Coordinates of C-alpha atoms in Angstrom, one line a residue:
Chain A
M63 CA 0.0 0.0 0.0
K64 CA 1.3 3.4 -0.9
T65 CA 1.1 6.3 1.5
P66 CA 0.7 9.7 -0.3
F67 CA 3.9 11.6 -0.6
W68 CA 2.7 14.5 1.5
R69 CA 1.6 12.2 4.4
S70 CA 4.8 10.4 4.4
L71 CA 6.9 13.5 4.9
P72 CA 8.1 14.5 8.3
P73 CA 7.2 18.0 9.5
Q74 CA 10.6 19.3 8.4
G75 CA 10.0 18.1 4.9
K76 CA 6.5 19.7 4.8
T77 CA 8.1 23.0 5.9
G78 CA 10.7 22.6 3.1
L79 CA 8.1 21.8 0.5
L80 CA 5.9 24.8 1.5
L81 CA 8.9 27.1 1.5
L82 CA 9.9 26.0 -2.0
V83 CA 6.3 26.2 -3.4
A84 CA 5.8 29.6 -1.8
T85 CA 9.0 31.1 -3.3
V86 CA 8.4 29.5 -6.7
L87 CA 4.8 30.7 -6.7
A88 CA 5.6 34.2 -5.6
C89 CA 8.0 34.5 -8.5
A90 CA 5.8 32.8 -11.1
V91 CA 2.6 34.7 -10.2
G92 CA 4.1 37.8 -8.5
P93 CA 5.1 39.8 -11.5
V94 CA 1.5 39.5 -12.8
L95 CA -0.1 40.5 -9.6
W96 CA 2.3 43.3 -8.8
P97 CA 1.9 45.7 -11.7
A98 CA 5.0 47.9 -11.1
S99 CA 7.6 47.6 -13.8
A100 CA 11.0 46.1 -13.0
Y101 CA 12.7 48.4 -15.5
D102 CA 11.0 51.8 -15.4
L103 CA 13.2 54.5 -13.9
K104 CA 11.5 57.1 -11.6
D105 CA 13.7 59.8 -10.3
G106 CA 11.8 60.2 -7.1
L107 CA 12.2 56.6 -6.1
R108 CA 16.0 56.5 -6.1
Y109 CA 17.2 55.0 -2.9
A110 CA 13.7 55.4 -1.5
P111 CA 13.2 53.5 1.7
P112 CA 10.3 51.0 2.0
G113 CA 6.9 52.8 2.4
P114 CA 3.3 52.6 1.4
G115 CA 2.9 51.5 -2.2
L116 CA 6.6 50.7 -2.3
P117 CA 7.0 47.6 0.0
L118 CA 10.7 47.1 -0.6
G119 CA 11.7 50.7 -1.6
G120 CA 13.4 51.9 -4.8
D121 CA 16.8 50.9 -6.1
E122 CA 19.8 53.0 -7.2
L123 CA 18.1 53.9 -10.4
G124 CA 14.7 54.5 -9.0
R125 CA 13.2 51.1 -10.0
D126 CA 10.6 49.3 -7.9
A127 CA 12.6 46.9 -5.8
L128 CA 9.8 44.4 -5.2
A129 CA 9.1 44.1 -9.0
R130 CA 12.8 43.5 -9.5
L131 CA 12.9 40.9 -6.7
L132 CA 10.0 38.9 -8.2
L133 CA 11.3 39.1 -11.7
G134 CA 14.8 38.3 -10.5
G135 CA 13.4 35.2 -8.9
R136 CA 12.2 34.0 -12.3
Y137 CA 15.7 34.2 -13.7
S138 CA 17.4 32.7 -10.6
L139 CA 15.0 29.9 -10.2
T140 CA 14.8 29.0 -13.9
T141 CA 18.6 28.9 -14.1
A142 CA 19.0 26.8 -11.1
L143 CA 16.2 24.4 -12.2
L144 CA 17.6 24.0 -15.7
G145 CA 21.1 23.6 -14.4
S146 CA 20.2 21.0 -11.8
L147 CA 18.0 19.1 -14.3
L148 CA 20.9 19.0 -16.7
A149 CA 23.3 17.8 -14.0
T150 CA 20.8 15.1 -12.9
A151 CA 20.1 13.9 -16.4
A152 CA 23.8 13.7 -17.2
G153 CA 24.6 12.0 -13.9
L154 CA 21.8 9.6 -14.3
G155 CA 22.8 8.6 -17.8
L156 CA 26.5 8.2 -17.1
G157 CA 25.8 6.5 -13.7
L158 CA 23.5 3.9 -15.3
M159 CA 26.1 3.3 -18.0
A160 CA 28.9 2.9 -15.6
G161 CA 27.0 0.8 -13.1
W162 CA 25.4 -1.4 -15.8
R163 CA 28.2 -1.9 -18.4
R164 CA 31.1 -1.9 -15.9
G165 CA 34.5 -2.5 -17.6
W166 CA 36.2 0.3 -19.5
A167 CA 33.1 2.5 -19.6
D168 CA 32.9 2.4 -15.8
E169 CA 36.6 3.0 -15.4
G170 CA 36.7 5.8 -17.9
I171 CA 33.8 7.6 -16.4
G172 CA 35.2 7.1 -13.0
A173 CA 38.5 8.5 -13.9
V174 CA 36.9 11.6 -15.3
V175 CA 34.7 12.0 -12.2
D176 CA 37.8 11.7 -9.9
L177 CA 39.7 14.2 -12.0
L178 CA 36.9 16.8 -12.1
L179 CA 36.2 16.4 -8.4
S180 CA 39.9 17.1 -7.7
L181 CA 40.1 20.3 -9.6
P182 CA 39.3 23.8 -8.3
L183 CA 36.1 23.9 -10.2
I184 CA 34.8 27.3 -8.8
S185 CA 37.9 29.0 -10.2
L186 CA 37.4 27.3 -13.6
A187 CA 33.7 28.2 -13.5
L188 CA 34.6 31.8 -12.9
I189 CA 36.7 31.8 -16.1
V190 CA 34.1 29.9 -18.1
A191 CA 31.3 32.2 -17.0
A192 CA 33.4 35.2 -17.9
A193 CA 34.2 33.8 -21.4
D194 CA 33.0 35.5 -24.5
P195 CA 30.2 33.6 -26.3
Q196 CA 31.4 35.0 -29.6
K197 CA 34.8 33.4 -29.2
M198 CA 33.1 30.1 -28.5
G199 CA 31.4 30.5 -31.8
L200 CA 28.0 31.2 -30.3
G201 CA 25.6 33.8 -31.8
D202 CA 24.3 37.1 -30.4
W203 CA 21.4 35.3 -28.8
F204 CA 23.7 34.1 -26.0
Y205 CA 24.1 37.7 -24.9
S206 CA 20.3 38.1 -24.3
P207 CA 18.9 37.2 -20.9
P208 CA 17.5 33.8 -22.0
G209 CA 20.8 33.1 -23.6
Q210 CA 22.7 33.9 -20.5
V211 CA 20.3 31.7 -18.5
L212 CA 21.0 28.8 -20.8
R213 CA 24.8 29.4 -20.7
L214 CA 24.8 29.5 -16.9
A215 CA 22.5 26.5 -16.7
L216 CA 24.9 24.5 -18.9
L217 CA 27.8 25.6 -16.7
L218 CA 25.9 24.6 -13.5
G219 CA 25.0 21.3 -15.1
F220 CA 28.6 20.6 -16.0
L221 CA 29.8 21.5 -12.5
N222 CA 27.4 19.2 -10.6
W223 CA 26.8 16.0 -12.4
M224 CA 29.6 14.0 -10.8
G225 CA 27.9 13.5 -7.4
V226 CA 24.7 12.2 -9.1
Q227 CA 26.8 9.9 -11.3
R228 CA 28.5 8.3 -8.3
L229 CA 25.2 7.8 -6.4
V230 CA 23.4 6.3 -9.5
R231 CA 26.3 4.0 -10.3
A232 CA 26.4 2.6 -6.8
E233 CA 22.6 2.2 -6.7
T234 CA 22.6 0.6 -10.2
R235 CA 25.2 -2.0 -9.1
R236 CA 23.3 -2.7 -5.9
T237 CA 20.0 -3.2 -7.7
A238 CA 21.6 -5.2 -10.5
S239 CA 22.9 -7.7 -8.0
L240 CA 19.5 -8.3 -6.3
A241 CA 17.7 -11.5 -6.8
Y242 CA 14.7 -10.1 -8.6
C243 CA 17.0 -8.6 -11.2
E244 CA 18.8 -11.8 -11.7
A245 CA 15.4 -13.6 -12.0
A246 CA 14.2 -11.2 -14.7
Q247 CA 17.5 -11.8 -16.5
A248 CA 17.1 -15.5 -16.2
A249 CA 13.6 -15.2 -17.6
G250 CA 15.1 -13.7 -20.7
A251 CA 14.6 -10.0 -20.2
G252 CA 16.6 -7.8 -22.5
A253 CA 19.0 -5.1 -21.3
G254 CA 16.6 -2.2 -22.3
W255 CA 13.7 -3.7 -20.5
L256 CA 15.8 -4.5 -17.4
L257 CA 17.2 -0.9 -17.3
W258 CA 13.7 0.6 -17.7
R259 CA 11.6 -1.7 -15.6
V260 CA 13.9 -3.0 -13.0
I261 CA 17.0 -0.8 -12.5
L262 CA 15.4 2.6 -13.0
P263 CA 12.6 2.2 -10.4
G264 CA 15.3 1.2 -7.9
V265 CA 17.5 4.2 -8.7
W266 CA 14.7 6.8 -9.0
P267 CA 14.4 7.8 -5.3
T268 CA 18.1 8.4 -5.1
V269 CA 18.0 10.6 -8.1
A270 CA 15.0 12.6 -6.8
V271 CA 16.7 13.3 -3.5
A272 CA 20.0 14.2 -5.3
F273 CA 18.1 16.5 -7.6
T274 CA 16.4 18.3 -4.7
F275 CA 19.8 19.0 -3.1
L276 CA 21.4 20.0 -6.4
F277 CA 18.6 22.5 -7.0
G278 CA 19.4 24.3 -3.7
G279 CA 23.2 24.2 -4.5
A280 CA 22.7 25.4 -8.0
L281 CA 20.6 28.3 -6.8
L282 CA 23.4 29.4 -4.5
L283 CA 26.1 28.9 -7.1
E284 CA 24.1 30.9 -9.7
S285 CA 23.6 33.7 -7.3
T286 CA 27.3 33.6 -6.4
L287 CA 28.4 33.9 -10.0
S288 CA 25.9 36.7 -10.7
Y289 CA 27.1 38.4 -7.5
L290 CA 30.7 38.2 -8.8
G291 CA 29.5 39.8 -12.0
V292 CA 29.9 36.9 -14.4
G293 CA 26.4 35.5 -14.3
I294 CA 23.3 37.1 -15.7
S295 CA 24.1 40.7 -16.3
P296 CA 21.9 43.7 -15.5
P297 CA 19.5 45.2 -16.3
A298 CA 17.9 41.8 -16.2
P299 CA 17.6 41.1 -12.5
T300 CA 18.6 38.0 -10.6
W301 CA 18.9 37.6 -6.8
G302 CA 22.6 37.5 -7.2
N303 CA 23.1 40.6 -9.3
L304 CA 20.6 42.5 -7.2
L305 CA 22.8 41.8 -4.2
R306 CA 25.9 42.9 -6.2
A307 CA 24.2 46.2 -6.8
A308 CA 23.0 46.5 -3.2
Q309 CA 26.6 46.1 -1.9
E310 CA 27.6 49.3 -3.8
Y311 CA 24.9 51.3 -2.0
F312 CA 25.5 49.7 1.3
F313 CA 25.2 53.0 3.2
R314 CA 22.6 54.9 1.1
A315 CA 20.1 52.0 0.7
P316 CA 20.7 49.2 3.1
H317 CA 17.1 48.0 2.6
L318 CA 18.1 46.6 -0.8
L319 CA 20.4 44.1 1.0
L320 CA 17.8 42.1 2.8
A321 CA 15.1 40.8 0.5
P322 CA 17.1 39.0 -2.3
G323 CA 19.2 37.2 0.3
L324 CA 16.2 36.1 2.3
M325 CA 14.5 34.8 -0.9
L326 CA 17.6 32.8 -1.8
F327 CA 17.8 31.5 1.7
A328 CA 14.1 30.5 1.7
A329 CA 14.4 28.6 -1.5
A330 CA 17.7 26.9 -0.7
L331 CA 16.5 26.0 2.8
G332 CA 13.2 24.6 1.3
A333 CA 15.1 22.4 -1.1
N334 CA 17.5 21.2 1.6
L335 CA 14.8 20.4 4.2
L336 CA 12.8 18.6 1.5
G337 CA 15.8 16.7 0.3
S338 CA 17.0 15.5 3.7
S339 CA 13.6 14.4 4.9
S340 CA 12.6 12.6 1.7
R341 CA 16.0 10.9 2.0
S342 CA 14.9 9.4 5.2
T343 CA 11.4 8.4 4.0
W344 CA 12.7 7.0 0.7
G345 CA 15.5 5.1 2.3
R346 CA 18.9 5.2 0.9
A347 CA 20.5 8.0 -1.1
Chain B
M1196 CA 54.9 7.1 -7.2
R1197 CA 51.6 6.5 -9.1
R1198 CA 50.0 9.2 -7.0
G1199 CA 52.7 11.6 -8.1
M1200 CA 52.2 10.7 -11.8
R1201 CA 48.4 11.3 -11.4
L1202 CA 49.0 14.6 -9.8
L1203 CA 51.2 15.7 -12.6
L1204 CA 48.7 14.5 -15.2
S1205 CA 45.9 16.4 -13.5
L1206 CA 47.9 19.5 -13.3
W1207 CA 48.8 19.3 -16.9
L1208 CA 45.1 18.8 -17.9
L1209 CA 44.2 21.8 -15.7
S1210 CA 46.7 23.9 -17.4
A1211 CA 45.5 22.9 -20.8
A1212 CA 41.8 23.5 -19.9
G1213 CA 42.8 26.8 -18.2
F1214 CA 44.8 28.0 -21.2
F1215 CA 42.0 27.2 -23.6
L1216 CA 39.4 28.9 -21.4
V1217 CA 41.6 32.0 -20.8
G1218 CA 41.8 32.3 -24.6
L1219 CA 38.0 32.6 -24.6
L1220 CA 38.0 35.7 -22.4
P1221 CA 36.5 38.7 -24.2
F1222 CA 39.9 40.3 -24.8
D1223 CA 42.3 40.9 -27.7
P1224 CA 45.7 42.3 -26.7
V1225 CA 46.5 43.6 -30.1
A1226 CA 43.1 45.3 -30.6
E1227 CA 43.8 47.0 -27.2
A1228 CA 47.2 48.1 -28.3
M1229 CA 45.6 49.6 -31.5
Q1230 CA 43.2 51.5 -29.4
H1231 CA 46.0 53.0 -27.4
N1232 CA 48.1 53.8 -30.4
P1233 CA 45.9 54.7 -33.4
S1234 CA 48.9 55.4 -35.6
M1235 CA 49.7 51.6 -35.7
K1236 CA 49.9 50.3 -39.2
A1237 CA 48.6 47.1 -40.6
A1238 CA 52.1 45.8 -40.9
D1239 CA 52.8 46.5 -37.2
V1240 CA 49.6 44.6 -36.3
R1241 CA 50.8 41.6 -38.3
R1242 CA 54.3 41.8 -36.8
L1243 CA 52.8 42.0 -33.2
R1244 CA 50.5 39.1 -33.9
A1245 CA 53.4 37.0 -35.3
L1246 CA 55.7 38.0 -32.4
Y1247 CA 53.1 36.7 -29.8
H1248 CA 52.1 33.8 -32.0
F1249 CA 48.4 34.9 -31.9
D1250 CA 47.7 33.4 -35.3
D1251 CA 49.1 30.0 -34.5
P1252 CA 46.6 27.2 -33.8
L1253 CA 45.7 26.8 -30.1
P1254 CA 47.8 23.7 -29.4
V1255 CA 50.9 25.4 -30.8
R1256 CA 50.3 28.4 -28.6
Y1257 CA 49.8 26.1 -25.7
G1258 CA 53.1 24.5 -26.5
H1259 CA 54.8 27.8 -26.5
W1260 CA 53.2 28.7 -23.2
L1261 CA 54.1 25.4 -21.6
K1262 CA 57.7 25.8 -22.6
R1263 CA 57.9 29.2 -21.0
F1264 CA 56.0 28.0 -17.9
A1265 CA 58.3 25.0 -17.4
T1266 CA 61.4 27.2 -17.5
G1267 CA 59.9 29.3 -14.7
D1268 CA 58.7 32.2 -16.8
W1269 CA 55.1 32.5 -15.7
G1270 CA 54.5 35.7 -17.6
R1271 CA 53.8 39.3 -16.6
S1272 CA 50.7 41.0 -15.3
R1273 CA 49.6 43.5 -17.9
V1274 CA 47.8 45.5 -15.1
Y1275 CA 50.5 45.7 -12.5
G1276 CA 53.5 45.3 -14.8
E1277 CA 55.1 42.8 -12.5
P1278 CA 55.9 39.2 -13.0
A1279 CA 52.9 37.1 -12.3
L1280 CA 54.8 34.9 -9.9
S1281 CA 55.9 37.7 -7.7
L1282 CA 52.4 39.1 -7.7
L1283 CA 51.2 35.7 -6.5
A1284 CA 53.9 35.6 -3.8
Q1285 CA 52.8 39.0 -2.5
R1286 CA 49.2 37.9 -2.1
L1287 CA 50.0 34.5 -0.8
G1288 CA 50.7 35.8 2.7
N1289 CA 47.3 37.3 3.1
T1290 CA 45.6 34.1 2.0
V1291 CA 47.7 32.1 4.4
V1292 CA 46.7 34.4 7.2
L1293 CA 43.0 34.2 6.2
F1294 CA 43.2 30.4 6.1
A1295 CA 44.9 30.3 9.5
G1296 CA 42.2 32.5 10.9
A1297 CA 39.5 30.3 9.3
L1298 CA 41.1 27.2 10.7
A1299 CA 41.2 28.7 14.2
A1300 CA 37.6 29.8 13.8
A1301 CA 36.6 26.3 12.6
V1302 CA 38.3 24.6 15.5
L1303 CA 36.7 27.0 18.0
L1304 CA 33.3 26.5 16.5
F1305 CA 33.5 22.9 15.7
G1306 CA 35.3 21.5 18.7
P1307 CA 32.7 22.4 21.4
A1308 CA 29.8 21.7 19.1
F1309 CA 31.3 18.3 18.2
V1310 CA 31.7 17.3 21.9
V1311 CA 28.2 18.4 22.7
Q1312 CA 26.9 16.4 19.7
G1313 CA 28.9 13.3 20.8
L1314 CA 28.0 13.4 24.5
F1315 CA 24.5 14.7 24.4
P1316 CA 22.9 13.6 21.1
S1317 CA 19.3 14.9 20.5
S1318 CA 19.6 17.3 23.5
T1319 CA 18.2 20.8 23.0
A1320 CA 21.7 22.3 22.5
E1321 CA 22.6 19.7 19.9
R1322 CA 19.4 20.2 18.0
L1323 CA 19.9 24.0 18.0
G1324 CA 23.4 23.5 16.7
L1325 CA 22.1 21.2 13.9
S1326 CA 19.4 23.7 12.9
L1327 CA 21.9 26.5 12.8
S1328 CA 24.2 24.3 10.7
T1329 CA 21.4 23.7 8.2
A1330 CA 20.5 27.4 8.1
F1331 CA 24.2 28.4 7.5
L1332 CA 24.5 25.8 4.7
C1333 CA 21.5 27.3 2.9
L1334 CA 22.7 30.9 3.1
P1335 CA 24.4 32.3 0.0
P1336 CA 28.0 32.6 1.2
F1337 CA 28.5 36.1 -0.1
W1338 CA 25.3 37.3 1.5
L1339 CA 26.4 35.9 4.9
G1340 CA 29.5 38.0 4.5
L1341 CA 27.5 41.1 3.5
M1342 CA 25.1 40.7 6.4
A1343 CA 28.0 40.2 8.8
L1344 CA 29.6 43.4 7.6
F1345 CA 26.3 45.2 7.9
V1346 CA 25.5 44.1 11.4
F1347 CA 28.9 44.0 13.0
S1348 CA 30.7 46.7 11.2
V1349 CA 28.0 49.2 10.1
L1350 CA 25.4 48.9 12.9
L1351 CA 27.6 47.9 15.8
G1352 CA 30.9 49.2 14.7
W1353 CA 32.9 46.3 16.3
F1354 CA 35.0 45.5 13.3
P1355 CA 36.4 47.4 10.3
L1356 CA 34.7 47.4 7.0
G1357 CA 37.0 44.9 5.2
G1358 CA 40.6 45.2 4.1
T1359 CA 43.6 43.9 6.0
G1360 CA 44.5 47.1 7.8
V1361 CA 47.1 49.7 7.0
L1362 CA 50.5 48.1 7.5
E1363 CA 52.2 51.1 9.3
E1364 CA 49.3 52.3 11.4
T1365 CA 47.9 49.2 13.1
S1366 CA 49.9 46.8 15.2
G1367 CA 49.4 43.1 15.4
P1368 CA 46.4 42.8 17.8
A1369 CA 44.7 45.7 16.1
R1370 CA 45.1 44.0 12.7
L1371 CA 43.5 40.9 14.1
R1372 CA 40.2 42.8 14.2
F1373 CA 40.3 42.8 10.4
L1374 CA 40.6 39.0 10.4
V1375 CA 37.7 38.1 12.7
L1376 CA 34.7 38.5 10.4
P1377 CA 36.2 37.0 7.2
A1378 CA 37.6 34.1 9.1
L1379 CA 34.3 33.3 10.8
V1380 CA 32.3 33.6 7.6
L1381 CA 34.7 31.4 5.8
A1382 CA 34.6 28.8 8.5
A1383 CA 30.9 28.9 9.4
Q1384 CA 29.4 27.0 6.5
H1385 CA 32.0 24.2 6.6
V1386 CA 31.6 23.7 10.3
G1387 CA 27.8 23.4 9.7
Q1388 CA 28.4 20.7 7.1
W1389 CA 30.8 18.7 9.3
L1390 CA 28.2 18.7 12.2
R1391 CA 25.5 17.6 9.9
L1392 CA 27.6 14.8 8.5
E1393 CA 28.5 13.5 12.0
H1394 CA 24.9 13.8 13.3
P1395 CA 23.7 10.4 12.3
H1396 CA 26.9 8.8 13.7
A1397 CA 26.5 10.6 17.0
L1398 CA 22.8 9.4 17.2
S1399 CA 23.6 5.8 16.6
A1400 CA 26.8 5.6 18.7
P1401 CA 25.0 4.8 22.0
H1402 CA 23.3 1.8 20.4
T1403 CA 26.5 0.2 19.0
G1404 CA 27.9 -3.0 20.3
W1405 CA 31.3 -1.5 21.3
M1406 CA 29.6 1.3 23.3
Q1407 CA 27.3 -1.2 25.1
A1408 CA 30.2 -3.4 25.9
G1409 CA 32.4 -0.5 27.1
L1410 CA 29.6 0.8 29.3
S1411 CA 29.0 -2.6 30.8
K1412 CA 32.7 -2.9 31.6
G1413 CA 32.4 0.3 33.6
F1414 CA 33.9 2.8 31.3
S1415 CA 32.2 6.1 31.5
R1416 CA 30.3 7.6 28.5
R1417 CA 32.7 10.4 28.4
W1418 CA 35.8 8.2 28.5
L1419 CA 34.4 6.2 25.6
F1420 CA 33.6 9.3 23.7
F1421 CA 37.1 10.7 24.0
H1422 CA 39.0 7.5 23.5
R1423 CA 36.8 5.4 21.2
Q1424 CA 34.5 7.7 19.3
I1425 CA 36.6 10.6 18.2
K1426 CA 39.2 8.8 16.2
P1427 CA 36.9 7.1 13.7
A1428 CA 35.0 10.4 13.4
M1429 CA 38.2 12.1 12.5
G1430 CA 38.8 9.4 9.9
R1431 CA 35.4 10.0 8.3
L1432 CA 35.9 13.7 8.4
S1433 CA 39.4 13.8 7.1
T1434 CA 38.2 12.8 3.6
V1435 CA 35.6 15.6 3.9
W1436 CA 38.3 18.0 5.0
A1437 CA 40.5 17.2 2.1
L1438 CA 37.6 17.6 -0.4
D1439 CA 36.7 20.8 1.4
L1440 CA 40.0 22.4 0.5
P1441 CA 38.9 23.2 -3.0
T1442 CA 35.6 24.6 -1.6
F1443 CA 37.6 26.5 1.0
L1444 CA 39.6 28.1 -1.9
G1445 CA 36.3 28.7 -3.6
G1446 CA 34.9 30.2 -0.4
A1447 CA 38.0 32.3 -0.2
L1448 CA 37.2 33.7 -3.6
I1449 CA 33.9 34.9 -2.2
T1450 CA 35.2 35.9 1.2
E1451 CA 38.2 37.8 -0.1
T1452 CA 35.9 39.6 -2.6
V1453 CA 33.3 40.6 0.0
F1454 CA 35.8 41.6 2.6
N1455 CA 38.2 43.2 0.1
W1456 CA 40.9 40.9 1.4
P1457 CA 43.9 41.0 -1.0
G1458 CA 44.7 37.3 -1.2
V1459 CA 45.4 34.9 -4.0
A1460 CA 41.7 34.0 -4.6
R1461 CA 40.8 37.7 -5.0
L1462 CA 43.8 38.1 -7.3
L1463 CA 42.3 35.4 -9.5
Y1464 CA 39.0 37.1 -9.5
E1465 CA 40.5 40.5 -10.3
S1466 CA 42.7 39.1 -13.0
V1467 CA 39.7 37.3 -14.7
M1468 CA 37.8 40.5 -14.6
S1469 CA 40.7 42.6 -16.0
K1470 CA 41.6 39.9 -18.5
D1471 CA 45.1 39.7 -17.0
T1472 CA 45.7 36.4 -18.7
D1473 CA 49.2 35.4 -17.3
V1474 CA 48.1 36.1 -13.7
V1475 CA 44.9 34.1 -14.2
M1476 CA 47.0 31.1 -15.3
A1477 CA 49.4 31.5 -12.4
C1478 CA 46.6 31.7 -9.8
L1479 CA 44.7 28.9 -11.4
L1480 CA 47.6 26.5 -11.4
F1481 CA 48.7 27.5 -7.9
M1482 CA 45.2 26.8 -6.6
G1483 CA 45.0 23.6 -8.6
L1484 CA 48.3 22.4 -7.1
I1485 CA 47.1 23.1 -3.6
T1486 CA 43.8 21.3 -4.3
L1487 CA 45.5 18.2 -5.8
L1488 CA 48.1 18.0 -3.0
A1489 CA 45.2 18.1 -0.5
N1490 CA 43.5 15.3 -2.3
T1491 CA 46.6 13.2 -2.3
L1492 CA 47.1 13.9 1.4
A1493 CA 43.5 12.9 2.2
D1494 CA 44.0 9.5 0.7
A1495 CA 46.9 9.0 3.1
A1496 CA 45.1 10.5 6.0
V1497 CA 42.1 8.2 5.6
G1498 CA 44.4 5.2 5.9
W1499 CA 46.0 6.6 9.0
F1500 CA 42.8 7.2 10.8
D1501 CA 41.0 4.1 9.6
P1502 CA 43.1 1.0 9.0
R1503 CA 40.2 -0.7 7.2
A1504 CA 40.6 1.7 4.3
R1505 CA 44.3 1.2 3.9
G1506 CA 44.0 -1.6 1.3
E1507 CA 41.6 0.4 -0.9
T1508 CA 43.5 3.6 -1.2
T1509 CA 47.0 2.4 -2.2
S1510 CA 46.1 2.4 -5.9

């Protein structure tokens, strides 16, 4: 008998899920409900402290800080979601391959994973993020905000797949050695069927938990790169580059410092709580 | 021996990847020279490009660079006009000081928390520590630094607003004030992670066979903790610590930037932003070398703390 997912979650996990849903919903629906523009400059609003009709104040150019916060969430969350999906997909594919085929495929992938995990990846990421799309042979589209989101998501995916690969590989090997898998094999099941119907269901919970953690981590990494000025560049807002701007107006407009950080914290905490409690309900991971 | 070979191979791959990526930075030295000197002729441009091998294929250019690099010529900073290596050496001291501070902060934070966790698992204090750890792990690291600056430097005025202090004006203890916040911020998240990792072990320790046996023999819980529980925990954590070193360096990148701390990681960041290519390579390889050495050390440390792992890691 299956208990519904929500019921099986411990209170911590429920808090996490609610936090996550709340932040995502705020950013998805918020810009529609809150009519102020995230780009319109109004001179009177420069450095304006929070007040009636202006819940988070105005930024350094007189834009509505709440509108920018909500729109920024769309960029930040989309990038993190895309990046962690890419990392999970790559880790899942390579993990299944390494765990199932063993032999040289396993050893080769393992060597690459070891190598990548031993390199100072943040430093490399900084250089990659600062690289010129044109020199990589990419078109002008990669300078536009959606293009930057995709570029950053690809980078996040590349930086994070190794952990998933290790988990999936271990889980694949474990499942493949179980009696019911051997039984299916003895009954004449093909490799494709086995992977899809036997191995994958065994690996799935691990992957889901890893994905949840990755999402939180990717969100923080994206915001860090944007904070360092190599992520998504203004005027498109993200929580990271909002904080970069806020730091420059530390004394004149300290109110700009709080909200983006709290949103990042809420989303990352949500993902983390959800991940660690579903890990305990789903067993190993 | 094999470890040494692997280290060299990794370092070589890092240098190749780094060289390739640095070439992708949005920067063309000859175009910049032309901007500064509009009277340059097309022939000069061609001569310059040939002189610096800009038109050669990338592997050839990498070969040239590698030859220079191997002979100890790490290039010059085009921003500071100094050799990249001496620039690196100047900044190294600050990073070492920051790391020493972070290490001290980590020991001060982790030590007591770890003892509380081990002796009183699932007590209120332990749960509070665990919740704080989770919270710290979910904070954007740079925001933690910014908020620390805002609260402790701007509002309370306890600490200076970043920097390392002016050399001539402030003496040793006064300069220590500059170190407190960055060191704490750099250490906090790692300490949180260690505590979270050890939490399940601390919870299960009272139910293990060796603990029950020890207690029934009359050893106190405290004696068992200090003599039987700590060493395996250190073994587990030593792998984490070694793998943490790259993240520490990554954290230093953020901490040094937020706190305006002129160390190696900040030098890397500055040189990436100003397209100071030779300095980028020098910093990258230096940080890579430290990371790889740490990983090699970790392999050895695990075996020292946990004899069971000795057979597995001697590959």
